[in-house]
Short mmCIF file of C-alpha atoms in Angstrom, two decimals:
data_model
loop_
_atom_site.label_atom_id
_atom_site.label_comp_id
_atom_site.label_asym_id
_atom_site.label_seq_id
_atom_site.Cartn_x
_atom_site.Cartn_y
_atom_site.Cartn_z
CA TRP A 997 91.95 -188.30 0.04
CA ASN A 998 90.18 -191.64 1.06
CA GLN A 999 89.58 -190.01 4.51
CA GLY A 1000 88.18 -186.90 2.74
CA VAL A 1001 91.12 -184.58 3.21
CA PHE A 1002 92.03 -182.42 0.06
CA SER A 1003 93.65 -179.62 1.81
CA SER A 1004 96.69 -179.11 3.97
CA ASP A 1005 93.98 -177.20 6.11
CA ASP A 1006 92.38 -180.20 6.73
CA LEU A 1007 95.27 -182.50 8.32
CA PRO A 1008 95.45 -183.02 11.74
CA THR A 1009 98.04 -181.22 13.80
CA ASN A 1010 100.43 -184.23 14.41
CA PHE A 1011 100.38 -185.40 10.78
CA THR A 1012 103.90 -185.92 9.62
CA SER A 1013 103.53 -187.68 6.25
CA GLN A 1014 103.96 -186.03 2.95
CA PHE A 1015 100.87 -184.60 1.73
CA PHE A 1016 99.87 -183.50 -1.97
CA ASP A 1017 97.67 -180.76 -1.52
CA ILE A 1018 94.87 -181.12 -4.60
CA GLU A 1019 93.61 -177.65 -4.30
CA GLN A 1020 97.04 -175.87 -4.69
CA ALA A 1021 97.88 -178.44 -7.52
CA VAL A 1022 94.75 -177.11 -9.43
CA ILE A 1023 95.79 -173.60 -8.72
CA GLN A 1024 99.35 -174.12 -10.17
CA MET A 1025 97.95 -175.93 -12.99
CA GLN A 1026 95.79 -173.16 -13.75
CA SER A 1027 98.64 -170.57 -13.36
CA TYR A 1028 100.90 -172.62 -15.95
CA GLU A 1029 97.81 -172.69 -18.58
CA ASN A 1030 97.38 -169.19 -18.30
CA ALA A 1031 101.14 -168.51 -18.65
CA ARG A 1032 101.06 -170.81 -21.72
CA THR A 1033 98.03 -169.09 -23.23
CA ARG A 1034 99.66 -165.54 -22.84
CA ILE A 1035 103.11 -166.73 -24.38
CA GLN A 1036 101.29 -167.94 -27.16
CA GLU A 1037 99.13 -164.91 -27.55
CA GLU A 1038 102.49 -162.98 -28.04
CA PHE A 1039 103.96 -165.30 -30.37
CA PHE A 1040 106.60 -166.99 -28.46
CA SER A 1041 107.45 -170.32 -29.41
CA SER A 1042 107.98 -171.64 -25.48
CA PHE A 1043 108.53 -170.50 -22.11
CA SER A 1044 112.18 -170.24 -22.79
CA ASP A 1045 111.62 -168.17 -25.59
CA ALA A 1046 109.78 -165.80 -23.78
CA TRP A 1047 112.43 -165.99 -21.06
CA LEU A 1048 115.02 -165.06 -23.06
CA THR A 1049 113.31 -162.25 -24.78
CA ALA A 1050 112.59 -160.50 -21.50
CA VAL A 1051 116.58 -160.87 -20.54
CA GLU A 1052 117.38 -159.48 -23.90
CA ALA A 1053 114.99 -156.30 -23.63
CA GLN A 1054 116.22 -155.95 -19.72
CA GLN A 1055 120.02 -155.80 -21.16
CA LEU A 1056 119.13 -153.25 -23.72
CA GLU A 1057 117.31 -150.98 -21.21
CA GLU A 1058 120.25 -151.46 -18.77
CA ALA A 1059 122.57 -150.26 -21.77
CA LYS A 1060 120.24 -147.19 -22.77
CA GLN A 1061 120.57 -145.96 -19.29
CA LEU A 1062 124.14 -146.68 -19.05
CA ALA A 1063 124.83 -144.56 -22.18
CA GLY A 1064 122.37 -141.66 -21.55
CA VAL A 1065 120.33 -140.17 -24.01
CA CYS A 1066 120.62 -137.21 -26.20
CA ALA A 1067 119.25 -133.72 -24.71
CA SER A 1068 116.05 -132.56 -26.40
CA VAL A 1069 116.34 -131.02 -29.75
CA ARG A 1070 114.54 -129.03 -32.26
CA VAL A 1071 114.56 -127.26 -35.51
CA ARG A 1072 114.71 -123.51 -35.05
CA ILE A 1073 113.47 -121.13 -37.84
CA GLU A 1074 115.24 -117.64 -37.59
CA GLN A 1075 113.14 -116.05 -40.33
CA GLU A 1076 109.65 -117.52 -39.85
CA LEU A 1077 108.18 -115.39 -42.90
CA THR A 1078 109.18 -115.92 -46.40
CA LEU A 1079 108.04 -115.20 -49.97
CA THR A 1080 108.16 -118.32 -52.11
CA ARG A 1081 111.38 -118.82 -54.02
CA VAL A 1082 113.30 -116.99 -51.35
CA GLY A 1083 115.14 -119.18 -49.13
CA PHE A 1084 115.07 -119.24 -45.10
CA GLU A 1085 117.45 -120.69 -42.61
CA ALA A 1086 116.66 -123.93 -40.66
CA ARG A 1087 119.13 -124.56 -37.59
CA LEU A 1088 119.47 -127.72 -35.74
CA GLU A 1089 121.64 -127.85 -32.52
CA ILE A 1090 122.35 -130.92 -30.80
CA LEU A 1091 124.19 -131.37 -27.24
CA ASN A 1092 125.83 -134.32 -26.62
CA ASP A 1093 126.72 -134.13 -22.48
CA GLY A 1094 127.32 -137.72 -22.35
CA ASP A 1095 130.59 -139.66 -22.01
CA PHE A 1096 129.85 -141.46 -25.47
CA PRO A 1097 130.20 -140.17 -29.01
CA LEU A 1098 126.96 -140.18 -30.80
CA GLU A 1099 127.64 -142.19 -33.84
CA ASN A 1100 125.68 -142.85 -37.12
CA VAL A 1101 123.86 -139.56 -36.85
CA THR A 1102 121.29 -139.19 -39.40
CA VAL A 1103 118.82 -136.20 -39.81
CA THR A 1104 115.96 -136.31 -42.08
CA LEU A 1105 114.04 -132.96 -42.20
CA ARG A 1106 110.45 -132.62 -43.48
CA ALA A 1107 107.53 -129.94 -43.92
CA SER A 1108 104.15 -130.50 -42.99
CA ALA A 1109 101.05 -128.71 -43.02
CA PHE A 1110 100.33 -126.64 -39.99
CA GLY A 1111 99.18 -128.29 -37.11
CA ASN A 1112 98.83 -131.66 -39.02
CA ALA A 1113 101.96 -133.79 -39.37
CA THR A 1114 100.18 -136.35 -41.12
CA VAL A 1115 99.90 -134.15 -44.29
CA ASP A 1116 103.37 -134.28 -45.68
CA ALA A 1117 104.29 -131.12 -47.72
CA THR A 1118 108.25 -131.67 -48.27
CA SER A 1119 107.92 -131.62 -52.06
CA ARG A 1120 106.91 -127.93 -51.92
CA PHE A 1121 110.26 -127.00 -50.71
CA VAL A 1122 114.09 -127.56 -51.53
CA PHE A 1123 116.44 -128.45 -48.96
CA ASP A 1124 120.04 -127.48 -49.88
CA GLU A 1125 122.87 -128.97 -48.40
CA PRO A 1126 123.43 -128.16 -44.57
CA VAL A 1127 126.62 -126.24 -43.32
CA LEU A 1128 128.03 -128.33 -40.35
CA GLU A 1129 129.74 -127.34 -37.12
CA GLY A 1130 130.73 -130.05 -34.58
CA VAL A 1131 129.44 -133.24 -36.41
CA THR A 1132 131.27 -134.69 -39.50
CA SER A 1133 127.70 -135.58 -41.21
CA VAL A 1134 124.23 -135.74 -40.95
CA ASP A 1135 124.22 -138.97 -42.99
CA GLY A 1136 125.82 -141.26 -40.62
CA GLY A 1137 128.14 -138.76 -38.67
CA VAL A 1138 129.76 -138.70 -35.40
CA ILE A 1139 129.35 -135.97 -32.56
CA ASP A 1140 132.24 -136.37 -29.78
CA PRO A 1141 131.48 -136.43 -26.16
CA SER A 1142 130.75 -133.30 -24.15
CA SER A 1143 130.38 -131.29 -27.33
CA ASN A 1144 127.68 -129.36 -29.36
CA ALA A 1145 126.56 -129.63 -33.18
CA LYS A 1146 124.97 -127.58 -35.32
CA ALA A 1147 123.44 -127.85 -38.81
CA THR A 1148 122.01 -125.27 -40.81
CA TRP A 1149 119.99 -125.51 -44.20
CA LEU A 1150 118.97 -123.31 -46.56
CA ILE A 1151 115.40 -124.02 -47.46
CA LEU A 1152 113.64 -122.67 -50.50
CA ALA A 1153 109.79 -122.59 -50.95
CA LEU A 1154 108.54 -123.20 -54.22
CA THR A 1155 105.71 -121.53 -55.84
CA GLU A 1156 103.32 -124.51 -54.71
CA ALA A 1157 104.02 -123.73 -51.36
CA ALA A 1158 101.53 -120.29 -51.23
CA PRO A 1159 100.00 -120.19 -54.78
CA VAL A 1160 97.18 -118.05 -53.92
CA PHE A 1161 97.12 -117.28 -49.98
CA ASP A 1162 99.52 -117.32 -47.11
CA THR A 1163 100.33 -120.83 -46.13
CA LYS A 1164 101.60 -121.88 -42.69
CA TYR A 1165 103.86 -125.08 -42.42
CA ASP A 1166 105.62 -126.89 -39.74
CA VAL A 1167 109.16 -127.79 -40.41
CA SER A 1168 110.26 -130.85 -38.02
CA GLY A 1169 112.16 -134.14 -38.43
CA ILE A 1170 113.63 -137.00 -37.26
CA LEU A 1171 117.15 -137.50 -35.59
CA ARG A 1172 118.77 -141.07 -35.61
CA TYR A 1173 121.87 -141.98 -33.95
CA THR A 1174 123.66 -144.76 -31.98
CA ILE A 1175 125.66 -144.95 -28.37
CA GLU A 1176 127.97 -148.07 -28.08
CA GLY A 1177 125.64 -150.00 -30.52
CA VAL A 1178 122.32 -149.02 -28.86
CA GLY A 1179 119.94 -147.24 -31.75
CA TYR A 1180 117.93 -144.29 -30.76
CA ILE A 1181 115.23 -142.45 -32.41
CA GLN A 1182 114.31 -138.62 -31.66
CA ASN A 1183 111.48 -136.58 -33.11
CA LEU A 1184 112.38 -132.99 -33.56
CA ALA A 1185 110.11 -130.70 -32.27
CA PRO A 1186 108.66 -128.36 -35.11
CA ASP A 1187 108.99 -124.61 -35.77
CA THR A 1188 106.23 -122.84 -37.67
CA ILE A 1189 106.71 -120.69 -40.78
CA THR A 1190 104.56 -118.65 -43.04
CA VAL A 1191 105.01 -118.68 -46.70
CA LYS A 1192 103.52 -115.74 -48.59
CA PRO A 1193 102.61 -115.86 -52.42
CA ASP A 1194 104.94 -114.29 -55.08
CA PRO A 1195 103.96 -111.42 -57.30
CA GLN A 1196 104.04 -112.62 -60.83
CA LEU A 1197 105.34 -109.51 -62.89
CA TYR A 1198 104.53 -109.30 -66.82
CA LEU A 1199 106.25 -106.48 -68.86
CA LYS A 1200 104.95 -104.96 -72.23
CA TYR A 1201 107.00 -102.11 -74.05
CA PHE A 1202 105.03 -100.06 -76.51
CA HIS A 1203 105.83 -96.68 -78.48
CA SER A 1204 104.62 -94.70 -81.21
CA ARG A 1205 103.84 -96.32 -84.51
CA ASN A 1206 105.95 -93.89 -86.46
CA VAL A 1207 109.26 -92.96 -85.72
CA PHE A 1208 111.31 -90.51 -87.43
CA ALA A 1209 115.25 -90.12 -87.83
CA ASP A 1210 117.86 -89.45 -90.42
CA ASN A 1211 117.17 -91.15 -93.77
CA PRO A 1212 120.29 -93.09 -94.89
CA PHE A 1213 119.48 -92.83 -98.62
CA THR A 1214 119.59 -89.25 -98.68
CA LEU A 1215 122.32 -86.85 -98.80
CA GLU A 1216 120.72 -84.75 -96.36
CA ILE A 1217 120.77 -85.34 -92.74
CA GLU A 1218 117.26 -84.99 -90.80
CA PRO A 1219 117.12 -84.47 -87.47
CA SER A 1220 115.89 -87.35 -85.25
CA ILE A 1221 112.81 -86.66 -83.26
CA PRO A 1222 112.48 -88.07 -80.05
CA TYR A 1223 109.42 -90.49 -79.13
CA GLN A 1224 108.01 -91.96 -75.93
CA LEU A 1225 108.80 -95.43 -74.71
CA GLY A 1226 106.01 -96.78 -72.52
CA LEU A 1227 106.05 -99.66 -70.00
CA LEU A 1228 103.02 -101.46 -68.52
CA ILE A 1229 103.75 -103.87 -65.63
CA GLU A 1230 101.14 -106.26 -64.86
CA ASN A 1231 101.05 -108.13 -61.63
CA ARG A 1232 99.48 -111.63 -62.38
CA GLY A 1233 100.26 -113.32 -59.07
CA TYR A 1234 98.61 -113.02 -55.55
CA GLY A 1235 101.52 -111.55 -53.67
CA ASP A 1236 102.34 -107.68 -53.56
CA ALA A 1237 105.24 -106.30 -55.28
CA ASN A 1238 106.81 -103.47 -53.25
CA ASN A 1239 109.50 -101.07 -54.14
CA VAL A 1240 109.50 -101.58 -58.09
CA GLU A 1241 112.21 -99.59 -59.69
#
């Protein structure tokens, strides 16, 4: 350094003594400071903490690749047009084509405004208990390896689902399960339904003011005279009432 040599490039070709390159030292110190700044920004307490976190993330990813991932699933609605207070079926099929069972299987269904998943409309429907096939439960159940599972819900649309106009909804949900202790969360692709408003029928009976029949206080038997009974049906709802009998 006293001779003005600060880089290994400036050394004589026959120089054999150990030399500390100050330029390389500055580069290494700057890399160290940059790395320390990054781990502090990511809220790691030390380099060892960051290293252990990276190792655990890699192990988790390898476990997921080893276990495999459940096939794509969606909610399927067979009857996509319904009246309020009339039920329709939502069916979910899950294919486990891996070598490990799907454990802690949990399914949560929800209804949302058509095309806008942020507007929750689940409260406008009633979800009945599902009919299960190939799975023990949808609240912590198990699906065996290389098998199919089905769950069918009867969903009832309340009057609030379509009070005035035909209203569309998306029915979707979330599937959660674990494979060998590794947790998975999978969004269910939605299916669209259309709910029509109900008719609201009010019945009003009426007949003649005076009706003639036998007087029980006389010995003579007077003949009864038939009279007309009328019925007025008023639809106060916004849906059509067809085939009224």
